[in-house]
Short mmCIF file of C-alpha atoms in Angstrom, two decimals:
data_model
loop_
_atom_site.label_atom_id
_atom_site.label_comp_id
_atom_site.label_asym_id
_atom_site.label_seq_id
_atom_site.Cartn_x
_atom_site.Cartn_y
_atom_site.Cartn_z
CA UNK A 12 0.00 0.00 0.00
CA UNK A 13 1.64 3.20 -1.20
CA UNK A 14 1.44 6.02 1.33
CA UNK A 15 2.33 9.65 0.61
CA UNK A 16 3.22 12.02 3.47
CA UNK A 17 2.19 15.52 2.43
CA UNK A 18 4.43 17.96 4.25
CA UNK A 19 6.49 21.05 3.59
CA UNK A 20 8.97 19.97 6.26
CA UNK A 21 12.01 17.86 5.39
CA UNK A 22 12.69 17.36 9.13
CA UNK A 23 9.26 15.89 9.77
CA UNK A 24 9.53 13.65 6.74
CA UNK A 25 12.97 12.38 7.79
CA UNK A 26 11.68 11.43 11.23
CA UNK A 27 8.58 9.72 9.85
CA UNK A 28 10.58 7.79 7.24
CA UNK A 29 12.74 6.28 9.97
CA UNK A 30 9.58 4.63 11.25
CA UNK A 31 7.87 3.78 7.96
CA UNK A 32 10.75 3.22 5.58
CA UNK A 33 8.79 3.15 2.32
CA UNK A 34 6.88 6.35 3.09
CA UNK A 35 6.83 8.65 0.07
CA UNK A 36 6.67 12.44 0.20
CA UNK A 37 4.91 15.29 -1.50
CA UNK A 38 6.51 18.62 -0.68
CA UNK A 39 3.41 20.75 -0.28
CA UNK A 40 2.52 23.34 2.36
CA UNK A 41 -1.18 23.00 3.09
CA UNK A 42 -3.40 25.81 4.36
CA UNK A 43 -4.13 25.42 8.07
CA UNK A 44 -7.35 26.71 9.56
CA UNK A 45 -7.29 28.43 12.93
CA UNK A 46 -8.11 26.43 16.00
CA UNK A 47 -6.89 24.66 19.08
CA UNK A 48 -8.26 21.23 18.10
CA UNK A 49 -5.98 19.45 15.60
CA UNK A 50 -8.55 17.15 13.95
CA UNK A 51 -10.52 19.82 12.06
CA UNK A 52 -7.18 21.29 10.99
CA UNK A 53 -6.14 17.92 9.56
CA UNK A 54 -9.52 17.34 7.91
CA UNK A 55 -9.20 20.71 6.19
CA UNK A 56 -5.63 19.91 5.10
CA UNK A 57 -6.95 16.80 3.37
CA UNK A 58 -9.61 18.82 1.57
CA UNK A 59 -6.83 21.01 0.20
CA UNK A 60 -4.49 18.11 -0.57
CA UNK A 61 -7.12 16.11 -2.42
CA UNK A 62 -7.60 18.95 -4.89
CA UNK A 63 -4.18 18.20 -6.32
CA UNK A 64 -3.16 14.74 -5.07
CA UNK A 65 -4.58 11.25 -5.22
CA UNK A 66 -3.96 8.01 -3.37
CA UNK A 67 -3.43 7.25 0.31
CA UNK A 68 -2.36 10.52 1.89
CA UNK A 69 -0.87 11.22 5.30
CA UNK A 70 -0.70 14.61 6.99
CA UNK A 71 0.29 15.40 10.54
CA UNK A 72 -0.31 18.19 12.97
CA UNK A 73 2.03 18.91 15.84
CA UNK A 74 0.72 20.73 18.87
CA UNK A 75 2.30 21.77 22.14
CA UNK A 76 0.01 22.34 25.09
CA UNK A 77 1.08 24.30 28.16
CA UNK A 78 -0.84 23.21 31.24
CA UNK A 79 -0.87 26.84 32.41
CA UNK A 80 -2.41 28.11 29.16
CA UNK A 81 -5.33 25.68 28.92
CA UNK A 82 -5.07 24.77 25.25
CA UNK A 83 -2.40 27.18 24.02
CA UNK A 84 -0.22 27.20 22.06
CA UNK A 85 -1.65 23.88 20.82
CA UNK A 86 -1.59 23.70 17.02
CA UNK A 87 -0.78 27.43 16.97
CA UNK A 88 2.74 26.69 18.25
CA UNK A 89 4.27 27.58 14.89
CA UNK A 90 3.07 31.20 15.28
CA UNK A 91 4.46 31.40 18.79
CA UNK A 92 7.77 30.16 17.38
CA UNK A 93 7.73 32.74 14.59
CA UNK A 94 7.05 35.60 16.99
CA UNK A 95 8.38 35.06 20.51
CA UNK A 96 10.41 31.90 19.86
CA UNK A 97 11.79 29.54 22.46
CA UNK A 98 12.91 32.31 24.83
CA UNK A 99 9.44 33.84 24.87
CA UNK A 100 7.78 30.47 25.45
CA UNK A 101 10.07 29.83 28.43
CA UNK A 102 9.28 33.27 29.81
CA UNK A 103 5.55 32.58 29.65
CA UNK A 104 5.80 29.28 31.51
CA UNK A 105 8.05 30.92 34.11
CA UNK A 106 5.59 33.74 34.66
CA UNK A 107 2.75 31.26 35.12
CA UNK A 108 5.06 29.23 37.40
CA UNK A 109 4.07 25.99 35.71
CA UNK A 110 6.48 24.25 33.29
CA UNK A 111 4.22 21.28 32.51
CA UNK A 112 3.53 20.71 28.83
CA UNK A 113 2.28 17.97 26.54
CA UNK A 114 3.50 17.47 22.99
CA UNK A 115 1.08 15.85 20.59
CA UNK A 116 1.37 14.51 17.09
CA UNK A 117 -1.85 13.69 15.30
CA UNK A 118 -1.37 11.76 12.08
CA UNK A 119 -4.27 11.59 9.65
CA UNK A 120 -4.60 8.95 6.95
CA UNK A 121 -6.94 9.71 4.06
CA UNK A 122 -7.47 6.49 2.17
CA UNK A 123 -8.25 6.01 -1.49
CA UNK A 124 -11.67 4.64 -0.50
CA UNK A 125 -12.52 8.03 1.03
CA UNK A 126 -12.28 7.08 4.71
CA UNK A 127 -10.21 8.92 7.27
CA UNK A 128 -8.25 7.57 10.25
CA UNK A 129 -6.41 9.39 13.02
CA UNK A 130 -3.41 8.19 15.04
CA UNK A 131 -2.30 10.10 18.10
CA UNK A 132 1.04 10.25 19.84
CA UNK A 133 1.40 12.19 23.05
CA UNK A 134 4.26 12.79 25.46
CA UNK A 135 4.30 14.73 28.71
CA UNK A 136 7.20 16.90 29.70
CA UNK A 137 8.48 20.24 30.89
CA UNK A 138 9.39 23.53 29.29
CA UNK A 139 12.95 24.40 30.27
CA UNK A 140 15.54 27.00 29.32
CA UNK A 141 16.99 26.10 25.88
CA UNK A 142 19.59 23.33 25.93
CA UNK A 143 21.08 21.28 23.09
CA UNK A 144 21.82 21.73 19.42
CA UNK A 145 20.05 18.81 17.76
CA UNK A 146 16.56 18.56 16.36
CA UNK A 147 14.54 21.58 15.27
CA UNK A 148 11.85 24.02 16.36
CA UNK A 149 11.13 23.86 20.08
CA UNK A 150 13.23 20.73 20.69
CA UNK A 151 15.72 22.74 22.86
CA UNK A 152 13.04 23.72 25.40
CA UNK A 153 11.09 20.45 25.68
CA UNK A 154 12.32 17.93 28.24
CA UNK A 155 10.23 14.75 28.29
CA UNK A 156 9.13 13.54 31.73
CA UNK A 157 11.56 10.96 33.12
CA UNK A 158 14.49 12.27 31.08
CA UNK A 159 17.25 14.67 32.01
CA UNK A 160 17.77 15.72 28.39
CA UNK A 161 15.77 17.98 26.15
CA UNK A 162 14.83 16.69 22.68
CA UNK A 163 17.69 18.84 21.34
CA UNK A 164 20.20 17.12 23.65
CA UNK A 165 19.18 13.69 22.40
CA UNK A 166 20.59 12.05 19.32
CA UNK A 167 18.12 11.77 16.45
CA UNK A 168 17.84 8.06 17.28
CA UNK A 169 17.04 8.73 20.96
CA UNK A 170 14.40 11.33 20.14
CA UNK A 171 12.89 9.11 17.49
CA UNK A 172 12.56 6.23 19.97
CA UNK A 173 10.26 8.16 22.30
CA UNK A 174 8.79 11.18 20.52
CA UNK A 175 5.13 11.98 19.96
CA UNK A 176 5.81 11.57 16.24
CA UNK A 177 7.24 8.07 16.86
CA UNK A 178 4.16 7.00 18.79
CA UNK A 179 1.72 8.33 16.19
CA UNK A 180 3.56 6.95 13.14
CA UNK A 181 4.11 3.60 14.91
CA UNK A 182 0.32 3.36 15.36
CA UNK A 183 -0.11 4.13 11.67
CA UNK A 184 2.50 1.47 10.81
CA UNK A 185 0.69 -1.12 12.94
CA UNK A 186 -2.60 -0.20 11.31
CA UNK A 187 -1.14 -0.64 7.83
CA UNK A 188 0.00 -4.19 8.56
CA UNK B 22 -24.54 50.39 -3.60
CA UNK B 23 -25.73 47.50 -1.47
CA UNK B 24 -23.07 46.22 0.94
CA UNK B 25 -23.35 42.99 2.93
CA UNK B 26 -21.24 42.51 6.08
CA UNK B 27 -20.56 38.80 6.45
CA UNK B 28 -20.05 38.09 10.15
CA UNK B 29 -21.14 35.62 12.77
CA UNK B 30 -20.96 38.37 15.41
CA UNK B 31 -24.00 40.48 16.25
CA UNK B 32 -21.79 42.80 18.33
CA UNK B 33 -19.49 43.57 15.41
CA UNK B 34 -22.42 44.13 13.09
CA UNK B 35 -24.11 46.49 15.56
CA UNK B 36 -20.98 48.62 15.82
CA UNK B 37 -20.44 48.71 12.07
CA UNK B 38 -24.07 49.60 11.38
CA UNK B 39 -23.75 52.68 13.60
CA UNK B 40 -21.20 53.93 11.10
CA UNK B 41 -22.74 52.72 7.85
CA UNK B 42 -26.44 52.78 8.56
CA UNK B 43 -27.66 50.86 5.50
CA UNK B 44 -25.14 48.03 5.97
CA UNK B 45 -26.81 44.65 5.55
CA UNK B 46 -25.75 41.45 7.25
CA UNK B 47 -25.22 37.80 6.44
CA UNK B 48 -24.85 35.72 9.60
CA UNK B 49 -22.12 33.36 8.50
CA UNK B 50 -19.00 32.18 10.31
CA UNK B 51 -16.20 31.93 7.78
CA UNK B 52 -13.22 29.62 8.06
CA UNK B 53 -10.11 31.49 9.13
CA UNK B 54 -6.68 30.33 8.09
CA UNK B 55 -3.82 30.47 10.57
CA UNK B 56 -1.47 33.39 10.49
CA UNK B 57 -0.38 36.63 12.05
CA UNK B 58 -1.03 38.76 8.97
CA UNK B 59 -4.75 39.66 8.61
CA UNK B 60 -4.87 40.25 4.84
CA UNK B 61 -4.42 36.62 3.72
CA UNK B 62 -6.98 35.66 6.35
CA UNK B 63 -9.46 38.12 4.86
CA UNK B 64 -8.69 37.04 1.30
CA UNK B 65 -9.39 33.44 2.28
CA UNK B 66 -12.63 34.46 4.02
CA UNK B 67 -13.79 36.01 0.74
CA UNK B 68 -12.98 32.81 -1.15
CA UNK B 69 -15.25 30.97 1.27
CA UNK B 70 -17.97 33.63 1.26
CA UNK B 71 -18.14 33.84 -2.52
CA UNK B 72 -19.01 30.16 -2.73
CA UNK B 73 -22.41 30.95 -1.24
CA UNK B 74 -22.92 34.72 -1.51
CA UNK B 75 -22.95 37.30 -4.26
CA UNK B 76 -22.71 41.06 -4.44
CA UNK B 77 -20.50 43.54 -2.60
CA UNK B 78 -19.24 41.74 0.48
CA UNK B 79 -17.48 43.08 3.56
CA UNK B 80 -15.56 41.02 6.09
CA UNK B 81 -13.37 42.23 8.91
CA UNK B 82 -10.55 40.84 10.95
CA UNK B 83 -9.73 42.12 14.41
CA UNK B 84 -6.24 41.67 15.76
CA UNK B 85 -4.59 42.69 18.98
CA UNK B 86 -0.81 43.04 18.98
CA UNK B 87 1.23 43.06 22.17
CA UNK B 88 4.47 44.97 21.73
CA UNK B 89 6.20 42.41 23.96
CA UNK B 90 5.06 39.45 21.86
CA UNK B 91 6.17 40.70 18.45
CA UNK B 92 3.06 39.85 16.44
CA UNK B 93 1.03 37.85 18.95
CA UNK B 94 -1.80 37.43 19.62
CA UNK B 95 -2.60 39.36 16.41
CA UNK B 96 -5.50 37.72 14.54
CA UNK B 97 -5.16 34.72 16.85
CA UNK B 98 -6.59 36.78 19.73
CA UNK B 99 -9.84 34.80 19.67
CA UNK B 100 -7.96 31.62 20.65
CA UNK B 101 -6.18 33.41 23.47
CA UNK B 102 -9.59 34.58 24.67
CA UNK B 103 -11.04 31.07 24.50
CA UNK B 104 -8.16 29.60 26.48
CA UNK B 105 -6.51 32.02 28.92
CA UNK B 106 -9.02 34.86 28.63
CA UNK B 107 -8.52 38.42 29.80
CA UNK B 108 -6.82 37.44 33.07
CA UNK B 109 -4.25 35.33 31.23
CA UNK B 110 -3.56 38.09 28.72
CA UNK B 111 -2.95 40.56 31.55
CA UNK B 112 -0.63 38.09 33.25
CA UNK B 113 1.45 37.73 30.08
CA UNK B 114 1.89 41.49 29.62
CA UNK B 115 2.79 41.83 33.30
CA UNK B 116 5.41 39.10 33.06
CA UNK B 117 6.95 40.77 30.03
CA UNK B 118 6.72 44.09 31.89
CA UNK B 119 5.32 45.84 28.83
CA UNK B 120 1.62 46.76 28.63
CA UNK B 121 1.78 48.39 25.18
CA UNK B 122 -0.65 47.00 22.63
CA UNK B 123 -2.19 47.96 19.32
CA UNK B 124 -5.71 47.02 18.28
CA UNK B 125 -6.34 46.72 14.56
CA UNK B 126 -9.42 46.30 12.47
CA UNK B 127 -8.90 45.40 8.83
CA UNK B 128 -12.03 45.66 6.72
CA UNK B 129 -12.04 43.99 3.34
CA UNK B 130 -14.44 44.90 0.55
CA UNK B 131 -14.93 42.38 -2.23
CA UNK B 132 -16.74 44.12 -5.04
CA UNK B 133 -19.06 42.64 -7.63
CA UNK B 134 -16.49 43.48 -10.31
CA UNK B 135 -14.05 41.08 -8.62
CA UNK B 136 -11.70 43.68 -7.10
CA UNK B 137 -10.67 43.76 -3.47
CA UNK B 138 -10.01 46.78 -1.21
CA UNK B 139 -8.69 46.95 2.34
CA UNK B 140 -9.37 49.62 4.98
CA UNK B 141 -7.36 49.68 8.17
CA UNK B 142 -8.17 51.12 11.56
CA UNK B 143 -5.56 51.07 14.28
CA UNK B 144 -5.45 52.36 17.84
CA UNK B 145 -2.61 52.22 20.35
CA UNK B 146 -3.19 51.52 24.00
CA UNK B 147 -2.33 49.53 27.08
CA UNK B 148 -3.34 46.18 28.51
CA UNK B 149 -4.65 46.73 32.03
CA UNK B 150 -6.38 44.67 34.70
CA UNK B 151 -10.06 44.17 33.69
CA UNK B 152 -12.31 47.19 34.33
CA UNK B 153 -15.81 47.93 33.10
CA UNK B 154 -18.90 46.01 32.09
CA UNK B 155 -19.69 47.31 28.62
CA UNK B 156 -18.59 46.05 25.25
CA UNK B 157 -17.45 42.51 24.64
CA UNK B 158 -14.37 40.31 24.31
CA UNK B 159 -11.19 42.02 25.50
CA UNK B 160 -12.79 45.46 25.89
CA UNK B 161 -12.28 45.33 29.71
CA UNK B 162 -8.48 45.06 29.42
CA UNK B 163 -7.80 47.53 26.58
CA UNK B 164 -7.27 51.16 27.55
CA UNK B 165 -6.66 53.41 24.55
CA UNK B 166 -3.69 55.78 24.83
CA UNK B 167 -4.79 59.20 26.10
CA UNK B 168 -7.85 57.82 27.89
CA UNK B 169 -8.34 56.84 31.52
CA UNK B 170 -11.12 54.41 30.62
CA UNK B 171 -10.99 50.94 29.12
CA UNK B 172 -13.26 50.20 26.15
CA UNK B 173 -15.56 48.42 28.61
CA UNK B 174 -15.82 51.53 30.79
CA UNK B 175 -16.91 53.64 27.83
CA UNK B 176 -20.46 53.92 26.61
CA UNK B 177 -21.08 52.24 23.28
CA UNK B 178 -21.15 55.73 21.74
CA UNK B 179 -17.78 56.69 23.23
CA UNK B 180 -16.12 53.49 22.10
CA UNK B 181 -17.65 53.79 18.67
CA UNK B 182 -16.25 57.32 18.29
CA UNK B 183 -12.65 56.22 18.60
CA UNK B 184 -12.33 52.47 18.07
CA UNK B 185 -10.25 50.69 15.47
CA UNK B 186 -13.53 49.44 13.96
CA UNK B 187 -14.75 53.05 13.68
CA UNK B 188 -11.65 54.15 11.84
CA UNK B 189 -11.73 51.24 9.41
CA UNK B 190 -15.47 51.44 8.64
CA UNK B 191 -15.26 55.24 8.33
CA UNK B 192 -12.61 54.76 5.63
CA UNK B 193 -14.90 52.27 3.90
CA UNK B 194 -17.77 54.75 4.17
CA UNK B 195 -15.66 57.56 2.66
CA UNK B 196 -14.58 55.22 -0.12
CA UNK B 197 -18.19 54.34 -0.96
CA UNK B 198 -19.20 57.98 -1.40
#
């Protein structure tokens, strides 16, 4: 079963391909609707993707939830990154005196028969001052619970063993079997 | 020239109608794409609106920019309101020790001939602890520069004399003459 991951991000594709080795890619940035619930965002991405692509399509949405912000940044994390960045995110959690955060990856599979499946990966952790040089995005400020390293201090292999993306794509892989 | 304001918000329509008295309304919530720049959001709203409506259409986008957050919340303000609300917004500005904010209203006019015009209203002010019972949304925490009242402490007439929505719809009104 040929599966195409529709994403504008080489980093995300690289991580996903380590889990599903024959995953193909379409380099396409899809319009994202506003919201703090990922599933409607994914459903809308598929509407856009299916205008130009056929077959079994995969899209993902990454969200980062701060316990102190009740739903934020959520899927809007990319706009927080573009504006206040990691330093600003740390400052917010410090001011709310609550570093707890949950990182989620929701993977959607739109099948040729028209049906839609979701696979969710979630990992709890803490927002910390930036540490580490690996990874991308907010990896330097996210330290998974039970670890003394941030994502950016882990090797790619370590991160990819435990990440929210790993969990979600592993569920997709199991489903495809 | 018949103009239809497409908005799901009765409050916004009421304020706009005080400026353009023969403004009509279509009660329709349009999909908003993610972003911190209002114009693409408005352009996408028109794409959606024109699937079901004809004629001269007006949509608006309200954004609230915190100087300390370099672009946030911007058009994403509604999601900040739904999650952390006014108290959370105040807490963020306090932690960044910078209460300066700018409220913007961008009004888009999509004309029957297919052209698109934008009208911008902007007002500088400060984020303060909530005061006042009038208005809606973040009116209680926005105090325009040069005033000792928040929007929510003003009468509807006072707010509507000076607000970002007033400035933008007044420009639209002048354009229509």
